[in-house]
């Protein structure tokens, strides 16, 4: 028959047993003798948009119990509907708005967030109603963020779909259980969308725009630094260092200008996120929290050193993958490996941090089996962390620390599983000749190659 799901790269078509089974709902996978034609782009965009809307709707529905209680009390933990956004509005004085944030001084919002995130948090607070109870205004604030986060999720899906060889790879963002669980917890998706846009701009051979967008993304979260490093590493290997250097330079200039402007207006808002991180203890999701759960917490300085070591290990592993693989790995593969390592070795590994992996998983075109194994671990940890926090008020009903340790480490193992799958595929799938190509050729397919597309390798590191 001519309907059904088109074939694609490994993990995205009939080679993926999960996709093959799911396609039975709409007539089964494409038949052996079917014409190999793609769906029109408008139809693809409409399907992906509808799937994204369903996922966003489920994410908002999960917060229904908290909307009824104004995101206050223990209900938000027992119902697993907690969100940082209304809490920040109420407790961090975000309700004071953008003007107060920029002016600084007494009464200024203390978001504890990097500049871009702080600016958007307070800007949306300025759009909310001034009248009514604090509970009502916090609900309005969450509603405004729900609209923005839904649009950002749609943007991420569109950016992935428009740059992938198989647009339906973006379904790994559009219908991911991770998105439904975590998108509406915090403002992290803002940084994810900016980083995704930066990678999309790089794929369109616009290194300047890519640098500006990645610089803004760094101003929202620190993880995009790893994406910039991945671009530079692959630029060195492919001999496209000028384009990679331009992207890195504009990213640095953009972030520097943003941080400097914030510093001049409100020094505390510019410096406090990074100072707070340096002095923070181990937090939820981090393996460095395990000693604390056992009654022997690590010193804050030791946790900071371990987190910095995680960054260094990620950079080293990314350099080995980018520069020594038989065939040049893709930008998404190198980025996912480094981001995954930094996530699991950080001071905290919040439930929303996993959103940073979603577009990378889609661009890597991983099998849905691997995606769902990871998502299952994320879902178990999602419930476990809220029940553990709830146990602080009612220990007899909450989750014991031992079980939380198990589920949080299960999640760490699941992320490391994704890293291992991507590493092994990047290192081994092109180990031999492909289609008669020489093993050292740089002619591999990379959706995000951009200026590196078709370039021959100039530097390959060999370990004897």
CSV table of C-alpha atoms in Angstrom, one decimal:
chain,number,residue,atom,x,y,z
A,1,UNK,CA,0.0,0.0,0.0
A,2,UNK,CA,1.1,3.6,-0.5
A,3,UNK,CA,0.2,5.0,2.8
A,4,UNK,CA,1.9,4.8,6.1
A,5,UNK,CA,5.2,5.9,7.6
A,6,UNK,CA,8.1,6.6,5.1
A,7,UNK,CA,11.4,4.9,5.6
A,8,UNK,CA,14.4,6.9,6.7
A,9,UNK,CA,17.7,6.6,8.5
A,10,UNK,CA,18.1,3.9,11.1
A,11,UNK,CA,15.8,4.3,13.9
A,12,UNK,CA,13.3,6.5,12.1
A,13,UNK,CA,11.5,4.3,9.6
A,14,UNK,CA,10.5,0.7,9.3
A,15,UNK,CA,13.8,-0.4,10.7
A,16,UNK,CA,12.6,0.9,14.1
A,17,UNK,CA,10.2,-1.7,15.6
A,18,UNK,CA,8.5,0.9,17.8
A,19,UNK,CA,7.7,3.0,14.8
A,20,UNK,CA,6.6,-0.1,12.8
A,21,UNK,CA,4.2,-1.1,15.6
A,22,UNK,CA,2.8,2.4,16.1
A,23,UNK,CA,2.2,2.8,12.3
A,24,UNK,CA,-0.3,0.0,12.4
A,25,UNK,CA,-2.8,2.5,13.8
A,26,UNK,CA,-2.7,4.4,10.5
A,27,UNK,CA,-2.4,1.5,8.1
A,28,UNK,CA,1.0,0.1,8.8
A,29,UNK,CA,4.5,0.9,7.4
A,30,UNK,CA,5.1,1.5,3.7
A,31,UNK,CA,4.9,-1.6,1.6
A,32,UNK,CA,7.8,-3.1,-0.2
A,33,UNK,CA,6.7,-1.9,-3.7
A,34,UNK,CA,5.3,1.4,-2.6
A,35,UNK,CA,6.5,4.6,-4.3
A,36,UNK,CA,9.3,6.2,-2.3
A,37,UNK,CA,7.8,9.7,-2.0
A,38,UNK,CA,7.8,12.0,0.9
A,39,UNK,CA,4.8,13.7,2.4
A,40,UNK,CA,4.3,17.4,1.4
A,41,UNK,CA,6.0,19.8,3.8
A,42,UNK,CA,2.8,21.5,4.8
A,43,UNK,CA,1.2,18.2,5.7
A,44,UNK,CA,4.3,17.2,7.7
A,45,UNK,CA,4.2,20.5,9.5
A,46,UNK,CA,0.5,20.2,10.3
A,47,UNK,CA,0.9,16.7,11.7
A,48,UNK,CA,3.9,17.7,13.8
A,49,UNK,CA,2.2,20.8,15.0
A,50,UNK,CA,-0.9,18.8,16.0
A,51,UNK,CA,1.2,16.2,17.9
A,52,UNK,CA,3.1,19.1,19.7
A,53,UNK,CA,-0.2,20.7,20.7
A,54,UNK,CA,-1.4,17.3,22.2
A,55,UNK,CA,1.9,17.0,24.2
A,56,UNK,CA,1.6,20.6,25.4
A,57,UNK,CA,-2.0,20.0,26.4
A,58,UNK,CA,-1.0,17.0,28.4
A,59,UNK,CA,1.7,18.9,30.1
A,60,UNK,CA,-0.7,21.7,31.1
A,61,UNK,CA,-3.3,19.1,32.2
A,62,UNK,CA,-0.7,17.6,34.6
A,63,UNK,CA,-0.7,21.0,36.3
A,64,UNK,CA,-4.5,21.1,36.8
A,65,UNK,CA,-4.3,20.1,40.5
A,66,UNK,CA,-1.9,22.9,41.2
A,67,UNK,CA,-3.9,25.5,39.2
A,68,UNK,CA,-6.8,24.7,41.6
A,69,UNK,CA,-4.6,25.3,44.7
A,70,UNK,CA,-2.6,28.2,43.3
A,71,UNK,CA,0.6,26.2,43.3
A,72,UNK,CA,0.8,26.3,47.1
A,73,UNK,CA,1.0,23.8,49.9
A,74,UNK,CA,2.0,20.2,49.7
A,75,UNK,CA,-0.5,19.3,47.0
A,76,UNK,CA,1.9,20.4,44.3
A,77,UNK,CA,4.3,17.7,45.4
A,78,UNK,CA,1.8,14.9,46.1
A,79,UNK,CA,0.1,15.6,42.8
A,80,UNK,CA,3.5,15.9,41.0
A,81,UNK,CA,2.3,19.2,39.4
A,82,UNK,CA,5.0,21.5,40.9
A,83,UNK,CA,6.3,24.3,38.7
A,84,UNK,CA,9.1,26.8,39.4
A,85,UNK,CA,7.4,29.6,37.5
A,86,UNK,CA,4.5,30.6,39.9
A,87,UNK,CA,6.8,29.9,42.8
A,88,UNK,CA,9.4,32.4,41.5
A,89,UNK,CA,6.6,34.9,40.9
A,90,UNK,CA,5.4,34.6,44.4
A,91,UNK,CA,8.6,34.0,46.5
A,92,UNK,CA,11.4,35.6,44.4
A,93,UNK,CA,9.5,38.9,43.9
A,94,UNK,CA,9.5,38.4,40.1
A,95,UNK,CA,6.1,40.0,40.3
A,96,UNK,CA,7.9,43.4,40.6
A,97,UNK,CA,8.5,43.2,36.9
A,98,UNK,CA,11.1,44.1,34.3
A,99,UNK,CA,11.7,47.7,35.3
A,100,UNK,CA,12.5,46.7,38.9
A,101,UNK,CA,14.8,43.9,37.7
A,102,UNK,CA,16.8,46.3,35.5
A,103,UNK,CA,17.0,49.0,38.1
A,104,UNK,CA,18.2,46.7,40.9
A,105,UNK,CA,18.4,47.9,44.5
A,106,UNK,CA,16.0,47.1,47.3
A,107,UNK,CA,12.9,45.3,46.2
A,108,UNK,CA,14.4,44.1,42.9
A,109,UNK,CA,13.5,40.6,41.8
A,110,UNK,CA,16.1,37.9,42.8
A,111,UNK,CA,15.6,35.3,40.1
A,112,UNK,CA,18.8,33.5,40.6
A,113,UNK,CA,18.8,32.9,36.8
A,114,UNK,CA,21.2,33.9,34.0
A,115,UNK,CA,20.5,37.3,32.3
A,116,UNK,CA,18.3,36.1,29.4
A,117,UNK,CA,16.1,33.9,31.6
A,118,UNK,CA,15.9,36.7,34.3
A,119,UNK,CA,14.9,39.3,31.7
A,120,UNK,CA,12.1,37.1,30.2
A,121,UNK,CA,10.9,36.0,33.6
A,122,UNK,CA,10.4,39.6,34.8
A,123,UNK,CA,9.1,40.8,31.4
A,124,UNK,CA,6.2,38.3,31.4
A,125,UNK,CA,5.5,39.3,35.0
A,126,UNK,CA,5.0,42.9,33.7
A,127,UNK,CA,2.3,41.7,31.3
A,128,UNK,CA,0.2,40.1,34.0
A,129,UNK,CA,-2.8,41.8,35.8
A,130,UNK,CA,-2.0,44.1,38.7
A,131,UNK,CA,-5.2,43.5,40.6
A,132,UNK,CA,-6.5,40.5,42.4
A,133,UNK,CA,-5.0,38.1,44.9
A,134,UNK,CA,-1.4,37.0,44.7
A,135,UNK,CA,-2.7,33.5,44.1
A,136,UNK,CA,-4.7,34.7,41.1
A,137,UNK,CA,-1.8,36.7,39.6
A,138,UNK,CA,0.5,33.7,40.0
A,139,UNK,CA,-2.0,31.6,38.1
A,140,UNK,CA,-2.1,34.3,35.3
A,141,UNK,CA,1.7,34.3,35.3
A,142,UNK,CA,1.8,30.5,34.7
A,143,UNK,CA,-0.9,30.9,32.0
A,144,UNK,CA,1.3,33.4,30.2
A,145,UNK,CA,4.3,31.1,30.4
A,146,UNK,CA,2.2,28.2,29.2
A,147,UNK,CA,1.5,30.1,26.0
A,148,UNK,CA,5.1,31.1,25.5
A,149,UNK,CA,6.4,27.6,26.3
A,150,UNK,CA,4.0,26.0,23.9
A,151,UNK,CA,5.1,28.4,21.1
A,152,UNK,CA,8.8,27.6,22.0
A,153,UNK,CA,8.1,23.9,21.8
A,154,UNK,CA,6.5,24.3,18.4
A,155,UNK,CA,9.6,26.4,17.3
A,156,UNK,CA,12.0,23.6,18.5
A,157,UNK,CA,9.9,21.0,16.6
A,158,UNK,CA,9.9,23.2,13.4
A,159,UNK,CA,13.6,23.9,13.6
A,160,UNK,CA,14.5,20.2,14.0
A,161,UNK,CA,12.1,19.2,11.2
A,162,UNK,CA,13.2,21.8,8.7
A,163,UNK,CA,16.9,20.9,9.1
A,164,UNK,CA,16.6,17.1,9.4
A,165,UNK,CA,16.9,14.8,6.4
A,166,UNK,CA,13.7,13.1,7.5
A,167,UNK,CA,11.4,15.8,9.0
A,168,UNK,CA,9.5,13.3,11.1
A,169,UNK,CA,12.6,12.9,13.2
A,170,UNK,CA,11.2,15.9,15.0
A,171,UNK,CA,8.5,13.6,16.4
A,172,UNK,CA,11.1,12.7,19.0
A,173,UNK,CA,10.5,16.2,20.3
A,174,UNK,CA,6.8,16.6,19.5
A,175,UNK,CA,5.5,13.5,21.2
A,176,UNK,CA,8.3,12.8,23.8
A,177,UNK,CA,7.0,12.0,27.3
A,178,UNK,CA,9.9,14.0,28.6
A,179,UNK,CA,8.4,17.1,26.9
A,180,UNK,CA,5.0,16.5,28.5
A,181,UNK,CA,6.5,16.1,31.9
A,182,UNK,CA,9.2,18.8,32.0
A,183,UNK,CA,8.4,21.7,29.6
A,184,UNK,CA,6.1,23.6,32.0
A,185,UNK,CA,8.2,23.1,35.1
A,186,UNK,CA,10.5,26.1,34.4
A,187,UNK,CA,11.9,28.4,31.8
A,188,UNK,CA,14.6,26.0,30.5
A,189,UNK,CA,12.9,25.6,27.2
A,190,UNK,CA,13.7,29.2,26.4
A,191,UNK,CA,17.4,28.3,26.4
A,192,UNK,CA,16.8,25.1,24.5
A,193,UNK,CA,14.9,26.9,21.8
A,194,UNK,CA,17.7,29.5,21.4
A,195,UNK,CA,20.4,26.8,21.2
A,196,UNK,CA,18.3,24.8,18.7
A,197,UNK,CA,17.9,28.0,16.6
A,198,UNK,CA,21.6,28.5,16.7
A,199,UNK,CA,22.3,25.0,15.5
A,200,UNK,CA,19.7,25.4,12.8
A,201,UNK,CA,21.4,28.7,11.7
A,202,UNK,CA,24.7,26.8,11.5
A,203,UNK,CA,23.1,24.2,9.3
A,204,UNK,CA,22.0,27.0,7.0
A,205,UNK,CA,25.6,28.2,6.6
A,206,UNK,CA,25.1,31.3,8.6
A,207,UNK,CA,27.8,31.2,11.3
A,208,UNK,CA,27.2,34.8,12.4
A,209,UNK,CA,23.6,34.3,13.2
A,210,UNK,CA,24.4,30.9,14.8
A,211,UNK,CA,26.9,32.7,17.0
A,212,UNK,CA,24.5,35.4,18.1
A,213,UNK,CA,21.8,32.8,18.9
A,214,UNK,CA,24.1,30.5,20.8
A,215,UNK,CA,25.4,33.5,22.7
A,216,UNK,CA,21.8,34.3,23.8
A,217,UNK,CA,21.4,30.6,24.6
A,218,UNK,CA,24.4,30.8,26.9
A,219,UNK,CA,22.8,33.8,28.5
A,220,UNK,CA,19.9,31.5,29.4
A,221,UNK,CA,21.8,28.4,30.5
A,222,UNK,CA,25.5,27.3,30.4
A,223,UNK,CA,25.0,24.1,28.4
A,224,UNK,CA,25.2,25.8,24.9
A,225,UNK,CA,28.9,26.4,25.6
A,226,UNK,CA,29.3,22.7,24.8
A,227,UNK,CA,27.6,23.1,21.4
A,228,UNK,CA,30.0,25.9,20.5
A,229,UNK,CA,32.9,23.7,21.5
A,230,UNK,CA,31.5,20.9,19.3
A,231,UNK,CA,31.3,23.3,16.4
A,232,UNK,CA,34.9,24.3,16.9
A,233,UNK,CA,36.2,20.7,17.3
A,234,UNK,CA,34.4,19.6,14.1
A,235,UNK,CA,35.6,22.8,12.4
A,236,UNK,CA,39.2,21.9,13.2
A,237,UNK,CA,38.8,18.4,11.8
A,238,UNK,CA,37.1,19.6,8.6
A,239,UNK,CA,39.4,22.6,8.0
A,240,UNK,CA,36.5,25.0,8.4
A,241,UNK,CA,38.0,26.7,11.4
A,242,UNK,CA,37.3,30.2,10.1
A,243,UNK,CA,33.5,29.6,10.0
A,244,UNK,CA,33.6,27.8,13.4
A,245,UNK,CA,35.7,30.6,14.9
A,246,UNK,CA,33.3,33.2,13.7
A,247,UNK,CA,30.4,31.4,15.4
A,248,UNK,CA,32.4,31.0,18.6
A,249,UNK,CA,33.5,34.7,18.4
A,250,UNK,CA,30.0,36.0,17.9
A,251,UNK,CA,28.7,33.8,20.7
A,252,UNK,CA,31.3,35.1,23.1
A,253,UNK,CA,30.6,38.7,22.0
A,254,UNK,CA,26.9,38.4,22.4
A,255,UNK,CA,27.1,36.8,25.8
A,256,UNK,CA,29.7,39.3,26.9
A,257,UNK,CA,27.6,42.2,25.8
A,258,UNK,CA,24.5,40.8,27.4
A,259,UNK,CA,26.3,40.2,30.7
A,260,UNK,CA,28.0,43.5,30.7
A,261,UNK,CA,24.8,45.4,30.1
A,262,UNK,CA,23.1,43.5,32.9
A,263,UNK,CA,26.1,44.2,35.2
A,264,UNK,CA,25.9,47.9,34.5
A,265,UNK,CA,22.2,48.0,35.3
A,266,UNK,CA,21.9,45.4,38.1
A,267,UNK,CA,25.2,44.0,39.3
A,268,UNK,CA,23.5,41.5,41.5
A,269,UNK,CA,21.4,40.1,38.8
A,270,UNK,CA,24.4,39.5,36.5
A,271,UNK,CA,26.7,37.9,39.1
A,272,UNK,CA,24.4,36.1,41.5
A,273,UNK,CA,23.5,33.1,39.3
A,274,UNK,CA,27.2,32.1,38.9
A,275,UNK,CA,28.1,32.9,42.5
A,276,UNK,CA,25.2,30.9,43.8
A,277,UNK,CA,26.2,28.0,41.6
A,278,UNK,CA,29.8,28.1,42.9
A,279,UNK,CA,28.6,28.0,46.6
A,280,UNK,CA,25.7,25.6,46.2
A,281,UNK,CA,25.6,22.1,47.7
A,282,UNK,CA,24.6,19.0,45.8
A,283,UNK,CA,21.1,19.1,44.6
A,284,UNK,CA,18.3,16.7,43.5
A,285,UNK,CA,19.3,14.3,40.7
A,286,UNK,CA,23.0,14.6,41.2
A,287,UNK,CA,25.1,11.5,42.1
A,288,UNK,CA,26.9,13.8,44.5
A,289,UNK,CA,23.7,13.9,46.6
A,290,UNK,CA,24.0,10.2,47.5
A,291,UNK,CA,26.4,10.7,50.3
A,292,UNK,CA,24.1,13.3,51.8
A,293,UNK,CA,21.2,10.8,51.6
A,294,UNK,CA,23.3,8.4,53.5
A,295,UNK,CA,24.0,10.9,56.2
A,296,UNK,CA,27.5,12.0,55.1
A,297,UNK,CA,27.2,15.1,52.9
A,298,UNK,CA,30.1,16.1,50.7
A,299,UNK,CA,31.6,19.6,51.4
A,300,UNK,CA,30.3,22.2,49.0
A,301,UNK,CA,33.8,22.8,47.7
A,302,UNK,CA,34.2,19.1,46.8
A,303,UNK,CA,30.9,19.1,45.0
A,304,UNK,CA,32.0,22.2,43.0
A,305,UNK,CA,35.3,20.5,42.1
A,306,UNK,CA,33.5,17.3,41.0
A,307,UNK,CA,31.1,19.4,38.8
A,308,UNK,CA,34.0,21.2,37.2
A,309,UNK,CA,35.8,17.8,36.6
A,310,UNK,CA,32.6,16.7,34.9
A,311,UNK,CA,32.9,19.6,32.4
A,312,UNK,CA,36.5,18.8,31.8
A,313,UNK,CA,35.8,15.1,31.2
A,314,UNK,CA,33.0,16.1,28.8
A,315,UNK,CA,35.3,18.3,26.8
A,316,UNK,CA,37.9,15.6,26.6
A,317,UNK,CA,35.5,12.9,25.6
A,318,UNK,CA,34.0,15.3,23.0
A,319,UNK,CA,37.4,16.0,21.6
A,320,UNK,CA,38.3,12.3,21.3
A,321,UNK,CA,35.0,11.6,19.5
A,322,UNK,CA,35.2,14.6,17.2
A,323,UNK,CA,38.9,14.2,16.2
A,324,UNK,CA,39.7,10.5,16.3
A,325,UNK,CA,36.6,8.7,14.9
A,326,UNK,CA,37.2,6.9,11.6
A,327,UNK,CA,34.4,9.1,10.0
A,328,UNK,CA,33.5,12.5,11.1
A,329,UNK,CA,30.7,12.4,13.7
A,330,UNK,CA,27.7,14.7,13.4
A,331,UNK,CA,27.4,17.9,15.3
A,332,UNK,CA,24.4,16.6,17.2
A,333,UNK,CA,26.3,13.4,18.2
A,334,UNK,CA,29.3,15.3,19.6
A,335,UNK,CA,27.0,17.8,21.4
A,336,UNK,CA,24.8,15.1,22.9
A,337,UNK,CA,27.8,13.1,24.3
A,338,UNK,CA,29.2,16.2,26.0
A,339,UNK,CA,25.8,17.6,27.3
A,340,UNK,CA,24.9,14.2,28.6
A,341,UNK,CA,28.1,13.9,30.6
A,342,UNK,CA,27.8,17.4,32.1
A,343,UNK,CA,24.2,16.8,33.1
A,344,UNK,CA,24.9,13.6,35.0
A,345,UNK,CA,28.0,15.0,36.8
A,346,UNK,CA,26.6,18.4,37.7
A,347,UNK,CA,25.7,19.8,41.1
A,348,UNK,CA,22.1,19.1,40.4
A,349,UNK,CA,20.2,17.3,37.7
A,350,UNK,CA,16.7,18.9,37.8
A,351,UNK,CA,13.8,17.2,36.0
A,352,UNK,CA,13.7,20.0,33.4
A,353,UNK,CA,17.4,19.7,32.5
A,354,UNK,CA,16.7,16.7,30.3
A,355,UNK,CA,14.9,19.0,27.9
A,356,UNK,CA,18.4,19.9,26.6
A,357,UNK,CA,18.8,16.4,25.2
A,358,UNK,CA,15.5,16.4,23.3
A,359,UNK,CA,16.5,18.2,20.0
A,360,UNK,CA,19.9,16.4,20.1
A,361,UNK,CA,18.2,13.0,20.4
A,362,UNK,CA,16.0,13.9,17.4
A,363,UNK,CA,18.9,15.1,15.2
A,364,UNK,CA,20.8,11.9,16.1
A,365,UNK,CA,17.8,9.9,14.9
A,366,UNK,CA,18.0,7.4,17.8
A,367,UNK,CA,15.8,4.4,17.9
A,368,UNK,CA,12.5,5.0,19.7
A,369,UNK,CA,13.3,2.0,21.9
A,370,UNK,CA,16.3,3.9,23.3
A,371,UNK,CA,14.2,7.1,23.6
A,372,UNK,CA,11.4,5.4,25.5
A,373,UNK,CA,13.9,3.6,27.9
A,374,UNK,CA,15.3,7.0,28.7
A,375,UNK,CA,11.8,8.6,29.0
A,376,UNK,CA,10.7,5.8,31.3
A,377,UNK,CA,13.5,6.5,33.7
A,378,UNK,CA,12.7,10.2,33.5
A,379,UNK,CA,9.1,9.6,34.4
A,380,UNK,CA,10.0,7.4,37.4
A,381,UNK,CA,12.4,10.1,38.6
A,382,UNK,CA,9.9,12.8,38.0
A,383,UNK,CA,7.4,11.2,40.4
A,384,UNK,CA,10.2,10.2,42.9
A,385,UNK,CA,11.6,13.6,43.3
A,386,UNK,CA,8.3,15.2,44.2
A,387,UNK,CA,7.4,12.4,46.7
A,388,UNK,CA,10.8,12.8,48.3
A,389,UNK,CA,10.3,16.6,48.7
A,390,UNK,CA,6.8,15.9,50.1
A,391,UNK,CA,8.4,13.5,52.7
A,392,UNK,CA,10.0,16.5,54.4
A,393,UNK,CA,6.6,17.4,55.7
A,394,UNK,CA,5.0,14.0,56.1
A,395,UNK,CA,7.8,11.3,56.3
A,396,UNK,CA,5.3,8.5,56.7
A,397,UNK,CA,3.7,9.2,53.3
A,398,UNK,CA,6.7,10.3,51.2
A,399,UNK,CA,9.3,8.3,49.4
A,400,UNK,CA,12.2,7.0,51.6
A,401,UNK,CA,15.7,8.4,50.6
A,402,UNK,CA,16.9,4.9,49.6
A,403,UNK,CA,14.2,4.6,46.9
A,404,UNK,CA,14.8,8.1,45.7
A,405,UNK,CA,18.5,7.3,45.3
A,406,UNK,CA,17.6,4.3,43.2
A,407,UNK,CA,15.3,6.2,40.8
A,408,UNK,CA,17.6,9.1,40.5
A,409,UNK,CA,20.5,6.9,39.6
A,410,UNK,CA,18.4,4.9,37.3
A,411,UNK,CA,17.9,8.2,35.4
A,412,UNK,CA,21.6,8.8,35.4
A,413,UNK,CA,22.2,5.4,33.9
A,414,UNK,CA,19.5,6.0,31.3
A,415,UNK,CA,21.2,9.3,30.2
A,416,UNK,CA,24.6,7.5,30.1
A,417,UNK,CA,22.9,4.8,28.0
A,418,UNK,CA,22.0,7.5,25.4
A,419,UNK,CA,25.6,8.8,25.5
A,420,UNK,CA,26.9,5.2,25.0
A,421,UNK,CA,24.6,4.5,22.1
A,422,UNK,CA,25.5,7.7,20.3
A,423,UNK,CA,29.2,7.2,21.0
A,424,UNK,CA,29.2,3.6,19.7
A,425,UNK,CA,27.2,4.5,16.6
A,426,UNK,CA,29.5,7.5,15.8
A,427,UNK,CA,32.6,5.4,16.3
A,428,UNK,CA,31.5,2.2,14.6
A,429,UNK,CA,28.9,2.7,11.9
A,430,UNK,CA,31.5,4.2,9.5
A,431,UNK,CA,34.4,2.1,10.6
A,432,UNK,CA,34.6,0.5,7.2
A,433,UNK,CA,33.9,1.5,3.7
A,434,UNK,CA,30.5,2.9,2.9
A,435,UNK,CA,29.3,2.8,-0.7
A,436,UNK,CA,32.9,2.6,-1.8
A,437,UNK,CA,34.0,5.7,0.0
A,438,UNK,CA,37.3,5.9,1.6
A,439,UNK,CA,37.1,5.6,5.4
A,440,UNK,CA,38.8,8.9,5.9
A,441,UNK,CA,36.5,10.9,3.7
A,442,UNK,CA,34.5,13.7,5.2
A,443,UNK,CA,31.5,13.1,2.9
A,444,UNK,CA,29.2,11.6,5.6
A,445,UNK,CA,25.7,12.9,6.0
A,446,UNK,CA,25.2,15.4,8.8
A,447,UNK,CA,21.9,17.4,8.9
A,448,UNK,CA,23.7,20.2,10.7
A,449,UNK,CA,27.0,20.2,8.8
A,450,UNK,CA,26.4,23.7,7.4
A,451,UNK,CA,29.8,25.1,6.3
A,452,UNK,CA,31.4,21.7,6.9
A,453,UNK,CA,29.2,19.9,4.4
A,454,UNK,CA,31.3,18.1,1.8
A,455,UNK,CA,34.6,19.2,3.4
A,456,UNK,CA,37.5,16.6,3.5
A,457,UNK,CA,39.0,15.9,6.9
A,458,UNK,CA,42.1,18.0,7.6
A,459,UNK,CA,43.0,16.6,11.0
A,460,UNK,CA,42.4,13.1,12.4
A,461,UNK,CA,44.0,12.1,15.7
A,462,UNK,CA,45.2,8.5,15.8
A,463,UNK,CA,45.9,6.7,19.1
A,464,UNK,CA,48.5,4.0,18.8
